[in-house]
PDB file of C-alpha atoms in Angstrom:
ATOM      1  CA  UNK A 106      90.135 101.674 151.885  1.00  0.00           C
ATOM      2  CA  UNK A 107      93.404 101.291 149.657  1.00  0.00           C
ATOM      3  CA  UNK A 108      93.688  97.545 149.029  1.00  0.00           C
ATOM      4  CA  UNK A 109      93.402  94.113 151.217  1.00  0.00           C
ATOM      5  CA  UNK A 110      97.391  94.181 151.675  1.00  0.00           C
ATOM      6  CA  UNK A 111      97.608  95.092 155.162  1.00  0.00           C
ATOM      7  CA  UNK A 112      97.491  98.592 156.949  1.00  0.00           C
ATOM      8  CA  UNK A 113      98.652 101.488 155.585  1.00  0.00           C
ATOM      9  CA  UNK A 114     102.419 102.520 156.454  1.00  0.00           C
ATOM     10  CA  UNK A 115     102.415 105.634 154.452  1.00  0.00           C
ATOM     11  CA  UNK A 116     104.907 104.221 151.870  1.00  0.00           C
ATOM     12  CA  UNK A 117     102.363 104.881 149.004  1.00  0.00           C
ATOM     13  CA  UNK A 118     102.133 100.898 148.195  1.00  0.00           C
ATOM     14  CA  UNK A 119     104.258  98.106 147.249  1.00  0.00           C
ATOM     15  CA  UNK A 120     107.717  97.675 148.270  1.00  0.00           C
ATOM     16  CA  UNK A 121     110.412  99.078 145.687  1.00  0.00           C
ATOM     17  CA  UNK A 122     111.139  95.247 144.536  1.00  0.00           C
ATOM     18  CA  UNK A 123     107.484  94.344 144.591  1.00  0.00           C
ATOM     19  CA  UNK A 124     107.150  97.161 141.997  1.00  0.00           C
ATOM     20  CA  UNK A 125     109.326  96.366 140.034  1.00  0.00           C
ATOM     21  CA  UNK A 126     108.689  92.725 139.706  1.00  0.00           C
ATOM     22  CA  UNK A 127     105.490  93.260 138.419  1.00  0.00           C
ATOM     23  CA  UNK A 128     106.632  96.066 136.012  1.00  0.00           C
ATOM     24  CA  UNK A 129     108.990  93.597 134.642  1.00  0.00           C
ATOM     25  CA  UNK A 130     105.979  90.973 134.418  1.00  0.00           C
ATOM     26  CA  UNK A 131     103.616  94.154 132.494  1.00  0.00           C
ATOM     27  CA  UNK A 132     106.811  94.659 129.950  1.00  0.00           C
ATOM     28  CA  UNK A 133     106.499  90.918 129.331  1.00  0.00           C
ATOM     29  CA  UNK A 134     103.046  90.817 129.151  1.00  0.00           C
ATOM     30  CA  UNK A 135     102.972  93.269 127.146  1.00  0.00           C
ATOM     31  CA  UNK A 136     105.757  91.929 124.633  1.00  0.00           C
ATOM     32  CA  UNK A 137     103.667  88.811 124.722  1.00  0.00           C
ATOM     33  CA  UNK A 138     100.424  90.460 123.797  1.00  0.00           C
ATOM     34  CA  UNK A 139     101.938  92.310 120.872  1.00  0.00           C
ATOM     35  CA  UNK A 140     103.694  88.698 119.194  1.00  0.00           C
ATOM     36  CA  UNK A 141      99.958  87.551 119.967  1.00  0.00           C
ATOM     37  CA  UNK A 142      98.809  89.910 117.543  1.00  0.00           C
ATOM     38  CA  UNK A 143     101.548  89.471 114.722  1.00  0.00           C
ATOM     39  CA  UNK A 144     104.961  88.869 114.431  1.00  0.00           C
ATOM     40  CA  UNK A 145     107.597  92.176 115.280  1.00  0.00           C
ATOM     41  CA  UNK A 146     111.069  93.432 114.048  1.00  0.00           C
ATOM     42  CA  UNK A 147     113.424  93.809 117.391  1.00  0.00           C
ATOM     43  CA  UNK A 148     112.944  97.661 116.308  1.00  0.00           C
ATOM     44  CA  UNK A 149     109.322  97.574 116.326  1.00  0.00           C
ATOM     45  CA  UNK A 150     109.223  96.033 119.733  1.00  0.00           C
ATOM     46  CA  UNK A 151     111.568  98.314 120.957  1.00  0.00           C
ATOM     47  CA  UNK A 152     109.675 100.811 120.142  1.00  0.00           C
ATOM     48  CA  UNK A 153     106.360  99.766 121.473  1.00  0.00           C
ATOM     49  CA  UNK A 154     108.036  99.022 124.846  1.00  0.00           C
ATOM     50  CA  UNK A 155     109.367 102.471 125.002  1.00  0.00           C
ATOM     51  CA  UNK A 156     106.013 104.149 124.241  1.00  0.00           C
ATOM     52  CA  UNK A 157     104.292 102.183 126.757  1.00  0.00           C
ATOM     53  CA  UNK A 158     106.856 103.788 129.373  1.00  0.00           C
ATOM     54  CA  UNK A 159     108.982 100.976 130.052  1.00  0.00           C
ATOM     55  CA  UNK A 160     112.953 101.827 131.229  1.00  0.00           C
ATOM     56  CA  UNK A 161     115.416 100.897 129.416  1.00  0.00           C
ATOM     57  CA  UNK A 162     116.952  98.087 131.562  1.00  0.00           C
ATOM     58  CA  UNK A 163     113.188  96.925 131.673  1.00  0.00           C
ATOM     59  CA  UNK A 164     113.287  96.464 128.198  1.00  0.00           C
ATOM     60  CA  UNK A 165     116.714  95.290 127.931  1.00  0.00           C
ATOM     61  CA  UNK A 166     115.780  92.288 130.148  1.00  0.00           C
ATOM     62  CA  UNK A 167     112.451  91.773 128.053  1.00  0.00           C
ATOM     63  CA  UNK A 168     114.548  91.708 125.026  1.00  0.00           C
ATOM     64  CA  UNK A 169     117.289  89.207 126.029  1.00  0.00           C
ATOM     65  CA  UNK A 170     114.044  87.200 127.613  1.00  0.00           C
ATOM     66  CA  UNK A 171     113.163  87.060 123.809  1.00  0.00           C
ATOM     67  CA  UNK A 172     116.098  86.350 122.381  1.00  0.00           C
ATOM     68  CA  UNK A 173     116.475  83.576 124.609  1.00  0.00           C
ATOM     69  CA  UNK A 174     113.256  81.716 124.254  1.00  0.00           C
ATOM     70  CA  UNK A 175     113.857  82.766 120.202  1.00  0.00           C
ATOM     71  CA  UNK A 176     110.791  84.820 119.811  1.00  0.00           C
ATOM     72  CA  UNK A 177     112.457  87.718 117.599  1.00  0.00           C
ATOM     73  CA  UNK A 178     114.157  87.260 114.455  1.00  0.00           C
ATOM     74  CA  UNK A 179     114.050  90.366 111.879  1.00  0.00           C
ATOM     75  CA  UNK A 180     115.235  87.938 108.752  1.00  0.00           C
ATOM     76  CA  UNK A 181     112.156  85.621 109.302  1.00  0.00           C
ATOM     77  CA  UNK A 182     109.922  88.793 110.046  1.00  0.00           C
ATOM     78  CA  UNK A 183     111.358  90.509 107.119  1.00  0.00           C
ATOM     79  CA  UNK A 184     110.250  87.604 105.057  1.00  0.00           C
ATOM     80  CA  UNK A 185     106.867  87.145 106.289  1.00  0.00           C
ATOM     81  CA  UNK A 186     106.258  90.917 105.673  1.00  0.00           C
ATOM     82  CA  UNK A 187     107.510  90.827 102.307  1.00  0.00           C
ATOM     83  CA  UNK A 188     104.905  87.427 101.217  1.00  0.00           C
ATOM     84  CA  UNK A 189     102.451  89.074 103.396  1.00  0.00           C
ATOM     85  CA  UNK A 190     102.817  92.503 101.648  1.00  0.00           C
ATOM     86  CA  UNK A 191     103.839  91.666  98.430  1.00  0.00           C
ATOM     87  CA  UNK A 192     100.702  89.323  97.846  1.00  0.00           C
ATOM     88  CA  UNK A 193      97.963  90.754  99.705  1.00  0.00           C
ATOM     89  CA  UNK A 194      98.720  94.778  99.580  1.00  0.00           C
ATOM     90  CA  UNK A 195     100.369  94.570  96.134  1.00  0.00           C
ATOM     91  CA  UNK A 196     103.277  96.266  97.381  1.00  0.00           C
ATOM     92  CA  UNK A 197     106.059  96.667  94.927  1.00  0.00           C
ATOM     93  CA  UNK A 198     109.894  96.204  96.597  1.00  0.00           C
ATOM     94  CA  UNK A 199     110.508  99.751  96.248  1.00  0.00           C
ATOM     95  CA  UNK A 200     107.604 100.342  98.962  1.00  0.00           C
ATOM     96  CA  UNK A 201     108.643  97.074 101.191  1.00  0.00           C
ATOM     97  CA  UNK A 202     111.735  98.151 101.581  1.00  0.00           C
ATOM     98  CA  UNK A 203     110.677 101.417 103.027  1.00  0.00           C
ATOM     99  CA  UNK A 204     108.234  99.875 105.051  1.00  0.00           C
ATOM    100  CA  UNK A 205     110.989  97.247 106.874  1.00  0.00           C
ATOM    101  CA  UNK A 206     113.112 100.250 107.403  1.00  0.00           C
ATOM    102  CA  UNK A 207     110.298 101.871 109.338  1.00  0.00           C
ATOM    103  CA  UNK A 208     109.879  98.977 110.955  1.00  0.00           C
ATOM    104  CA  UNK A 209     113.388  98.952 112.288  1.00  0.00           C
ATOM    105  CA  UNK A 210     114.858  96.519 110.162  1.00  0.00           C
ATOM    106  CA  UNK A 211     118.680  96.363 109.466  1.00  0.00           C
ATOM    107  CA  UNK A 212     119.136  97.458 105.896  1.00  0.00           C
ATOM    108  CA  UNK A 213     121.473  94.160 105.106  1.00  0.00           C
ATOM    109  CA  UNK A 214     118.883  92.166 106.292  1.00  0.00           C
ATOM    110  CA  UNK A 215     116.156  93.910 104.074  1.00  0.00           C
ATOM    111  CA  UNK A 216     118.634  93.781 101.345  1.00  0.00           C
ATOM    112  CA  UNK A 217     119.165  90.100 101.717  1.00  0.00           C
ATOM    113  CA  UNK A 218     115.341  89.392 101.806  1.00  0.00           C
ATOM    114  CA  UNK A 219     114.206  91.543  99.187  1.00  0.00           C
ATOM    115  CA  UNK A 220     117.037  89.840  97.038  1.00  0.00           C
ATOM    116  CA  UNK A 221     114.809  86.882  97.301  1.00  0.00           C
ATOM    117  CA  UNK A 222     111.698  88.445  95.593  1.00  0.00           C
ATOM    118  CA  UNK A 223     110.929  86.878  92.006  1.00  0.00           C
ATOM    119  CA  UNK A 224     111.207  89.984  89.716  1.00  0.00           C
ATOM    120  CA  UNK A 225     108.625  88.409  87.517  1.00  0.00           C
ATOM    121  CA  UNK A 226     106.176  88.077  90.794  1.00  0.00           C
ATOM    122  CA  UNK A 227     106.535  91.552  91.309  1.00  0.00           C
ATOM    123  CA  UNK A 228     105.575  92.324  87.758  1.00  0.00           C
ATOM    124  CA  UNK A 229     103.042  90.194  87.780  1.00  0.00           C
ATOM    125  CA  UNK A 230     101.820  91.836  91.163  1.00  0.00           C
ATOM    126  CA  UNK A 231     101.931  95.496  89.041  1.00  0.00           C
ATOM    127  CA  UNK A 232     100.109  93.500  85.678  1.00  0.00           C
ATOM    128  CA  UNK A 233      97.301  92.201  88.142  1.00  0.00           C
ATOM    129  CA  UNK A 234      96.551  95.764  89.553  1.00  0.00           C
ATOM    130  CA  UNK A 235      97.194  97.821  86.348  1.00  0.00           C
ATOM    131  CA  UNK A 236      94.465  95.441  84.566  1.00  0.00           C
ATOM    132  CA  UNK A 237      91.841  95.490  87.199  1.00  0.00           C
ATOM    133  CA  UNK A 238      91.749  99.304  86.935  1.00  0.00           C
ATOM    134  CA  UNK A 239      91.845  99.348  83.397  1.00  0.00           C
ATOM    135  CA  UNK A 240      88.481  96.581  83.337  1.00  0.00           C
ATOM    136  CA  UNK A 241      86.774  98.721  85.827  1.00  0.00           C
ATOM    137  CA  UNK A 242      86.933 101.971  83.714  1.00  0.00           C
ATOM    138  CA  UNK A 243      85.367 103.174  81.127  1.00  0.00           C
ATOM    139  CA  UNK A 244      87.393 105.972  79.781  1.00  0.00           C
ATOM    140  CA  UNK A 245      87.980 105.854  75.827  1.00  0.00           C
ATOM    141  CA  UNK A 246      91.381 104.549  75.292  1.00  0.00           C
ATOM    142  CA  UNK A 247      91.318 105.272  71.384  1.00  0.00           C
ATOM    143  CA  UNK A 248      91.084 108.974  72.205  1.00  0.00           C
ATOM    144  CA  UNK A 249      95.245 109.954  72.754  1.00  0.00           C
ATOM    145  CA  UNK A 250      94.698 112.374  75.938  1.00  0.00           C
ATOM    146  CA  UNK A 251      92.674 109.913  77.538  1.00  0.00           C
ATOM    147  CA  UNK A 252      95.632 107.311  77.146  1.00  0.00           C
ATOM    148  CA  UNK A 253      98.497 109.793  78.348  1.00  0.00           C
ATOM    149  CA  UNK A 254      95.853 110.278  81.178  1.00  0.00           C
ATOM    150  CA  UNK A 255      95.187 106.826  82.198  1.00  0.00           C
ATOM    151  CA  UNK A 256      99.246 106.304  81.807  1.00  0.00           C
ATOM    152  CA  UNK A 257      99.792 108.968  84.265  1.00  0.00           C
ATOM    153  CA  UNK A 258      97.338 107.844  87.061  1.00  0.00           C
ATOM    154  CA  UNK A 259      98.592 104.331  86.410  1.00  0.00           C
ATOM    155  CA  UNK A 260     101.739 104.405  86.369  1.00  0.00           C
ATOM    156  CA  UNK A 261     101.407 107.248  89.556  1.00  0.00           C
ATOM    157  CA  UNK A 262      99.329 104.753  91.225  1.00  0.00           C
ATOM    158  CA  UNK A 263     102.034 101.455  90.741  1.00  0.00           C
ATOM    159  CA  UNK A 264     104.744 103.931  91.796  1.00  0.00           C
ATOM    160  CA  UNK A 265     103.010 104.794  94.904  1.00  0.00           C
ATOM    161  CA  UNK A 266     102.587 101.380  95.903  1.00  0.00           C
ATOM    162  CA  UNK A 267     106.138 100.840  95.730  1.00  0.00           C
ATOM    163  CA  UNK A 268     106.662 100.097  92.575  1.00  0.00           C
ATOM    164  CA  UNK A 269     110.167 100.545  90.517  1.00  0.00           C
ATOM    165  CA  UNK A 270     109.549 103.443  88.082  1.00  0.00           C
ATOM    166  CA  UNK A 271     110.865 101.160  85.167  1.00  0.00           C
ATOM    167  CA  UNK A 272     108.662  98.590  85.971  1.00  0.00           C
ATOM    168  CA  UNK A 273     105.787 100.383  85.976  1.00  0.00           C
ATOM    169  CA  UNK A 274     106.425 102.596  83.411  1.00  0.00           C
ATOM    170  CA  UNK A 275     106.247  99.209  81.010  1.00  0.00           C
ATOM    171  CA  UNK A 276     103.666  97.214  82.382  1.00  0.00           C
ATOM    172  CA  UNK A 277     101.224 100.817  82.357  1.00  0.00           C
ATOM    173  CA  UNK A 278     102.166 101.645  78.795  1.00  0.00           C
ATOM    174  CA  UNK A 279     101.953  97.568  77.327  1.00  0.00           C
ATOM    175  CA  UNK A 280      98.619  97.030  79.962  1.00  0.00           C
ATOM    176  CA  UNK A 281      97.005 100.591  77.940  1.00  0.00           C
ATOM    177  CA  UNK A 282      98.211  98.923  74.826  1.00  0.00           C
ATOM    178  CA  UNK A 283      96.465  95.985  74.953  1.00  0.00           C
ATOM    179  CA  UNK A 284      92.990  97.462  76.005  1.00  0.00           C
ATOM    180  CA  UNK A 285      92.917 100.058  73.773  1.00  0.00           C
ATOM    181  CA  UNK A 286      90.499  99.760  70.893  1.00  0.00           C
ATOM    182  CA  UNK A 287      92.906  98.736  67.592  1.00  0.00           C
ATOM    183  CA  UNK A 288      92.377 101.737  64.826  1.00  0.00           C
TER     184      UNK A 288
END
């Protein structure tokens, strides 16, 4: 038995418009689902749409759909991802920037949000995670190759996060500084 809509004509199931009706309704659904979750960057939703085998004038129609009920908007995502990031991940504006790009974020828009970041939250944000390591260890900091150690995996470890290379370079070496024994 295929299905409770009637007898079987050989067309394979629904009518062409039928079909594509509730395609439109799955693209829809789906955008829905995926705001449900957290908020997306037009690129990012794009994207998603695409890889869930959606045509392009499927997602074209889900996107203007979006636009219109004002569900998108990649300044206000930007922003959320940079608090969100920034606070919670530790992510320096070197590494948010990449990730917003990746995201599919317009480069003036990431410019214009990152613009907003406090440079002395973002040190802070380096300070905070260069001190927790440096509590947590107990390598001797009085001993010179240990220091030039630690400074390497430190300041490697800020950098990786995102973190401008001047930035960490200074809060690393005044963070060893300051917890190494005084001689």
């Amino acid at each position: 038995m295929r299905g409770t809509g009637g007898p079987d004509t050989g067309g394979g199931g629904a009518a062409p418009d039928e079909e594509s009706g509730r395609r439109k309704t799955s693209a829809w659904d789906v955008a829905l689902r995926l705001l449900g979750v957290r908020a997306r960057s037009r690129g990012e939703m794009i994207e998603r749409l695409v890889k869930r085998g959606f045509t392009a004038e499927e997602i074209d129609a889900v996107m203007a759909r979006l636009d219109r009920h004002k569900l998108l908007d990649d300044e206000e995502f930007a922003r959320e991802w940079v608090h969100s990031r920034g606070e919670y991940s530790r992510r320096g504006s070197i590494g948010l920037r990449h990730e917003l790009r990746a995201k599919g974020v317009d480069d003036a828009v990431v410019a214009s949000v990152l613009s907003e970041v406090d440079p002395a939250d973002e040190r802070r944000r380096a300070t905070e995670l260069v001190v927790r390591k440096l509590s947590s260890t107990k390598a001797d900091l009085g001993e010179r190759e240990v220091r030039d150690s630690m400074t390497r995996r430190l300041t490697g470890m800020l950098l990786r996060r995102g973190f401008p290379q001047g930035l960490a370079i200074d809060v690393v070496r005044e963070q060893v500084r300051a917890h190494a024994p005084a001689h």
